[in-house]
Amino acid sequence: MMIDLRSDTVTRPTPAMRRAMAEAEVGDDVYGEDPTVNRLEERAAEITGKEAALFVPTGTMGNTIAVKVHTHHGQEVICDARSHVLDYELAMMGWFSGCIARPIHTDDGILRWNEIRDEIRQLDPHWAPTGLIAIENTHNMAGGMVYPLELIRQIADGAHELGLKVHMDGARVFNAAEALGVSVREIVAPVDTVMFCLSKALGAPVGSMVAGTREDIDRGRLYRKRLGGGMRQAGVLAAAGLIALEEHPKLLARDHANAKFVAEALAKIQGIALDPRRVQTNIVIFDASGTGLSTAEFSSRLKAQGVLIDGIRGERMRVVTHYDADRDACERALEAIEQVAAGAMAGAR
Ligand code: TLP
């Protein structure tokens, strides 16, 4: 068995999920007649404290729909420079919504209101007006960083005063809630829409949710259909999603403890650099260039030892903990990393 720490998307459905999928009551969701999808959407709305929610196949589709709901062609979306909406969604904000990103460079992935305010543009003959502010919580490529509640409130208050909307890419917002010890509802209260993934840390095989006002979600449902997301008897997927939503948030503390454990051990390995104090959730980003290996070479040597970990941008690599990788698996991955690092450095001498 390979130990797969490339992402928390790699988890397999649990036996309980598979049972629920087999037994799911279904109907045609395009007619609004799938009872399991309807239940999942109602629970997601309740949990986020929003009027309504929409089941979508992927986080990318959820973010795409939210951007489309809030913007018009020819506008800008303010986001962090390493955000998923900008770097990993195949330019969907341009392709589908006709918007461009106005990225702000940050050290920790967390935007501050004063930085956003400086980038907001009104309609003018010279530039595109701001259409939306998108924040990512937790921030994936900044290493699972969590937005302090106060900053979300400041951003939303500032934006709303200027008539602008805020979307939260909360693919891992349940991890943020676990890290802060507050409810998801409290975290997302100030923002207009939130997308969160059932298929990441919560462990469902497929699916994400978008939540917001009834009006926004009703429009979002039409965009979902346009994007090919009318999934018919999707109750088989929603059944696993319901288990993820109800049962899996309580498992996240273990993933966070494992990530902390991995980070602290990595920091002691020669050739590897990271600050373990910055690891707040289930993502650990580290720099292995001190070993003299490229990320591709580091990954391929780890793979030969049964461990999957990928490079991200530049010289950095990412470990994501999840319920299919227990402490023992993390320890074995660390041993492999230590061996690859030591082997590379001995080879270089
Ligand atoms: N993230 C994936 C990759 O695409 C990088 C991962 O392995 O972490 N928002 C955020 C913050 C995400 O991390 C992701 C997926 C998405 C949106 C998109 O979700 P999917 O993959 O369901 O389209």
XYZ file of C-alpha atoms and ligand atoms in Angstrom:
372
model
C 0.000 0.000 0.000
C 1.315 3.407 -0.981
C 1.121 6.170 1.618
C -0.560 8.994 -0.237
C -0.049 12.459 1.227
C -0.432 14.396 -2.043
C -3.816 15.774 -1.036
C -6.839 15.164 1.166
C -8.747 14.568 -2.075
C -7.312 11.027 -2.244
C -9.400 9.502 0.569
C -11.576 6.505 -0.288
C -15.215 6.439 0.840
C -15.652 4.738 4.224
C -17.772 1.572 4.586
C -20.557 3.740 6.069
C -20.441 6.006 3.013
C -20.541 3.075 0.619
C -23.536 1.618 2.452
C -25.357 4.943 2.396
C -24.612 5.305 -1.326
C -26.008 1.858 -2.074
C -29.174 2.549 -0.115
C -29.721 6.185 -1.107
C -33.204 7.311 -2.003
C -32.918 9.106 -5.353
C -34.891 11.082 -7.910
C -34.121 13.441 -10.764
C -32.292 16.367 -9.235
C -32.746 18.574 -12.312
C -36.473 18.441 -11.462
C -35.538 19.112 -7.811
C -36.806 15.623 -6.963
C -33.820 13.901 -5.438
C -34.668 13.685 -1.732
C -31.098 12.951 -0.659
C -29.682 15.910 -2.582
C -32.437 18.102 -1.165
C -31.576 16.961 2.361
C -27.871 17.645 1.811
C -28.618 21.122 0.453
C -30.874 21.899 3.434
C -28.259 20.692 5.932
C -25.509 22.673 4.202
C -27.682 25.804 4.373
C -28.370 25.207 8.077
C -24.749 24.525 8.943
C -23.495 27.610 7.099
C -26.388 29.768 8.355
C -27.295 30.777 4.803
C -30.737 30.769 3.155
C -29.947 28.078 0.608
C -27.222 25.802 -0.719
C -26.433 24.019 -3.962
C -24.735 20.639 -4.483
C -22.077 20.834 -7.187
C -19.710 18.159 -8.461
C -16.511 20.071 -7.731
C -15.061 22.997 -5.843
C -13.970 24.505 -9.137
C -17.564 24.521 -10.367
C -18.733 25.978 -7.055
C -16.249 28.858 -7.206
C -17.036 29.417 -10.888
C -20.746 29.692 -10.115
C -20.145 32.083 -7.215
C -17.949 34.360 -9.334
C -20.603 34.365 -12.068
C -23.426 35.121 -9.634
C -21.656 38.168 -8.192
C -19.990 39.739 -11.247
C -20.518 41.119 -14.745
C -18.264 40.735 -17.772
C -15.385 43.190 -17.769
C -14.908 43.355 -14.009
C -12.045 42.410 -11.708
C -12.004 39.855 -8.921
C -9.669 40.780 -6.078
C -7.929 37.711 -4.659
C -4.658 36.596 -3.157
C -1.887 35.946 -5.704
C -1.664 32.245 -4.791
C -5.382 31.612 -4.577
C -7.009 28.551 -6.081
C -9.458 30.653 -8.128
C -6.495 32.252 -9.868
C -3.900 29.494 -10.091
C -5.791 26.220 -10.356
C -9.118 26.824 -12.056
C -8.023 27.066 -15.687
C -8.902 30.764 -15.926
C -12.592 30.009 -15.351
C -13.243 33.512 -14.040
C -12.201 34.774 -17.477
C -13.625 31.935 -19.523
C -17.073 31.779 -17.950
C -17.558 35.130 -16.213
C -15.489 37.465 -18.400
C -13.539 38.774 -15.384
C -9.851 39.131 -14.703
C -8.124 38.609 -11.391
C -6.574 41.498 -9.472
C -4.093 39.529 -7.383
C -2.602 40.832 -4.147
C 0.696 39.307 -3.026
C 0.734 38.171 0.575
C 3.176 36.275 2.724
C 0.541 34.149 4.448
C -2.324 33.995 1.944
C -4.471 36.163 4.208
C -5.775 39.423 2.734
C -6.169 42.520 4.902
C -8.863 45.107 4.297
C -6.394 47.989 3.788
C -4.611 46.037 1.011
C -7.929 45.227 -0.645
C -9.181 48.800 -0.327
C -6.131 50.077 -2.233
C -7.022 47.812 -5.183
C -10.724 48.573 -5.437
C -11.600 50.414 -8.632
C -14.792 52.226 -9.477
C -16.133 52.504 -13.011
C -13.825 54.820 -14.964
C -12.775 55.286 -18.600
C -9.344 53.836 -17.766
C -9.839 50.622 -15.868
C -12.094 47.700 -15.079
C -14.229 48.070 -11.983
C -14.024 45.660 -9.076
C -16.802 43.077 -9.164
C -15.968 40.764 -6.271
C -13.546 39.998 -3.456
C -12.610 36.331 -3.123
C -10.890 35.047 0.011
C -9.595 31.505 0.586
C -10.041 29.911 4.016
C -8.052 27.866 4.779
C -5.477 29.050 2.289
C -4.184 26.010 0.475
C -0.880 27.116 -1.055
C 0.042 29.239 1.953
C -0.002 25.998 3.960
C -3.555 25.757 5.280
C -3.546 29.201 6.892
C -6.698 30.245 8.737
C -8.363 33.664 8.536
C -8.810 35.270 11.957
C -12.547 35.993 12.381
C -11.922 39.686 12.855
C -10.236 40.014 9.441
C -13.170 38.371 7.663
C -15.510 40.788 9.386
C -13.359 43.799 8.430
C -13.184 42.705 4.790
C -16.916 42.052 4.533
C -17.879 45.295 6.311
C -15.544 47.330 4.107
C -16.739 45.624 0.934
C -20.421 45.918 1.790
C -20.075 49.611 2.548
C -18.878 50.027 -1.045
C -21.627 47.789 -2.435
C -19.248 44.890 -3.151
C -19.765 41.210 -2.409
C -17.361 38.765 -0.764
C -17.067 35.088 -1.725
C -15.194 32.653 0.473
C -13.457 29.721 -1.195
C -13.912 27.592 1.896
C -12.831 24.309 0.318
C -11.416 23.533 3.780
C -13.499 25.860 5.944
C -14.273 22.984 8.339
C -10.543 22.809 9.025
C -10.603 26.519 9.805
C -13.489 25.932 12.219
C -11.614 23.114 13.923
C -8.452 25.218 14.244
C -10.313 28.207 15.713
C -12.702 26.162 17.845
C -15.715 27.995 16.394
C -18.596 26.961 14.133
C -18.460 27.175 10.342
C -21.563 29.332 10.627
C -19.644 31.928 12.627
C -16.764 31.966 10.147
C -18.953 32.475 7.082
C -21.535 34.806 8.632
C -19.989 38.003 7.203
C -19.500 36.718 3.628
C -22.126 36.621 0.881
C -21.374 33.162 -0.474
C -19.200 30.274 0.603
C -18.077 27.242 -1.339
C -16.916 24.269 0.698
C -15.783 20.817 -0.388
C -17.169 17.528 0.856
C -14.457 15.744 -1.112
C -11.402 17.244 0.625
C -10.775 16.924 4.352
C -14.353 15.753 4.994
C -13.613 12.670 2.921
C -16.584 12.259 0.558
C -15.730 10.734 -2.814
C -17.329 13.599 -4.788
C -18.960 16.944 -4.236
C -18.907 20.501 -2.983
C -21.540 22.969 -1.803
C -22.193 26.628 -2.502
C -24.274 28.498 0.070
C -25.737 32.005 0.030
C -29.003 33.877 -0.339
C -31.942 32.040 -1.914
C -31.773 34.404 -4.891
C -28.062 33.810 -5.501
C -28.455 30.053 -5.160
C -31.443 29.983 -7.527
C -29.334 31.764 -10.143
C -26.417 29.504 -9.313
C -28.575 26.485 -10.097
C -29.006 27.739 -13.657
C -25.259 28.277 -14.033
C -24.666 24.775 -12.695
C -26.891 23.395 -15.472
C -25.093 25.499 -18.093
C -21.782 24.092 -16.890
C -23.066 20.534 -17.271
C -23.636 20.019 -13.568
C -27.247 18.790 -13.710
C -26.466 15.411 -12.208
C -29.878 13.662 -12.176
C -29.865 10.809 -9.558
C -27.082 12.497 -7.644
C -28.492 11.217 -4.345
C -25.976 8.385 -4.477
C -23.258 11.018 -4.156
C -25.164 13.236 -1.739
C -25.622 10.267 0.605
C -21.863 10.028 1.080
C -21.746 13.822 1.311
C -24.228 13.813 4.192
C -22.020 11.459 6.179
C -19.003 13.636 5.417
C -20.902 16.701 6.594
C -22.364 15.216 9.769
C -19.656 12.826 10.935
C -16.316 13.923 9.588
C -15.788 17.417 11.027
C -15.037 15.727 14.358
C -12.219 13.717 12.762
C -10.285 16.789 11.641
C -8.498 17.335 14.963
C -6.567 14.128 14.342
C -5.466 15.316 10.864
C -4.298 18.601 12.366
C -2.325 16.847 15.094
C -0.727 14.621 12.457
C 0.195 17.641 10.324
C 1.807 19.326 13.331
C 3.690 16.116 14.116
C 4.924 15.836 10.514
C 5.940 19.511 10.443
C 7.914 19.306 13.676
C 9.714 16.168 12.535
C 10.429 17.600 9.057
C 11.980 20.705 10.583
C 14.635 18.495 12.192
C 15.662 16.842 8.908
C 18.815 18.223 7.336
C 18.201 19.874 3.962
C 14.548 20.571 4.708
C 13.275 23.984 5.707
C 9.944 25.086 7.136
C 8.514 26.861 10.132
C 6.352 24.296 11.952
C 4.710 27.060 14.016
C 2.898 28.142 10.874
C 1.132 24.813 10.484
C -2.401 25.423 11.709
C -4.484 22.784 9.925
C -3.847 19.737 7.699
C -1.389 21.168 5.162
C 2.390 21.260 5.535
C 4.484 23.050 2.931
C 8.234 22.651 3.056
C 11.321 23.459 1.046
C 13.504 20.464 0.249
C 15.952 22.294 -2.027
C 18.629 22.127 0.681
C 18.994 18.438 -0.186
C 20.117 19.422 -3.710
C 17.175 17.551 -5.273
C 14.499 19.038 -7.476
C 10.945 18.507 -6.257
C 10.357 16.087 -9.152
C 13.412 14.026 -8.185
C 12.489 14.131 -4.494
C 8.975 12.902 -5.340
C 10.193 10.111 -7.550
C 12.661 8.835 -4.912
C 9.884 8.911 -2.308
C 7.575 7.037 -4.649
C 10.167 4.284 -4.949
C 9.826 3.965 -1.160
C 6.033 3.808 -1.279
C 5.291 7.424 -0.368
C 3.450 9.912 -2.583
C 4.204 13.602 -1.988
C 4.251 16.174 -4.777
C 6.038 19.407 -5.443
C 4.039 22.586 -5.758
C 5.280 25.842 -7.224
C 8.961 26.629 -7.129
C 11.014 24.539 -4.759
C 8.322 23.673 -2.308
C 6.547 20.419 -1.580
C 3.207 19.774 0.080
C 2.027 17.176 2.568
C -1.707 16.994 3.260
C -2.942 14.820 6.129
C -6.319 13.062 5.968
C -8.264 10.221 7.543
C -6.745 7.558 5.286
C -3.263 8.336 6.630
C -2.959 7.619 10.347
C -0.037 8.462 12.657
C 1.736 5.263 11.693
C 1.529 6.171 7.987
C 2.860 9.654 8.791
C 5.775 8.127 10.695
C 6.589 5.837 7.798
C 6.417 8.755 5.370
C 8.806 10.715 7.591
C 11.269 7.827 7.627
C 11.207 7.751 3.817
C 11.711 11.527 3.615
C 14.615 11.314 6.036
C 16.235 8.545 4.006
C 15.806 10.325 0.682
C 17.186 13.571 2.141
C 20.142 11.822 3.806
C 20.874 9.792 0.664
C 20.879 12.907 -1.520
C 23.132 14.832 0.823
C 25.579 11.952 1.236
C 25.646 11.603 -2.581
C 26.472 15.284 -2.943
C 29.459 15.114 -0.583
N -7.438 21.742 -4.443
C -6.668 20.620 -4.926
C -5.831 20.997 -6.142
O -6.637 21.555 -7.127
C -4.713 21.934 -5.841
C -5.806 20.097 -3.793
O -5.277 18.985 -3.954
O -5.653 20.792 -2.774
N -10.460 25.637 -3.643
C -9.400 25.187 -2.961
C -8.820 26.026 -1.873
C -8.845 23.929 -3.269
O -7.806 23.519 -2.580
C -9.415 23.165 -4.309
C -8.812 21.852 -4.731
C -10.536 23.684 -4.983
C -11.018 24.927 -4.633
C -11.195 22.964 -6.142
O -11.833 21.803 -5.804
P -12.081 20.642 -6.911
O -10.795 19.904 -7.029
O -13.187 19.852 -6.316
O -12.475 21.323 -8.173
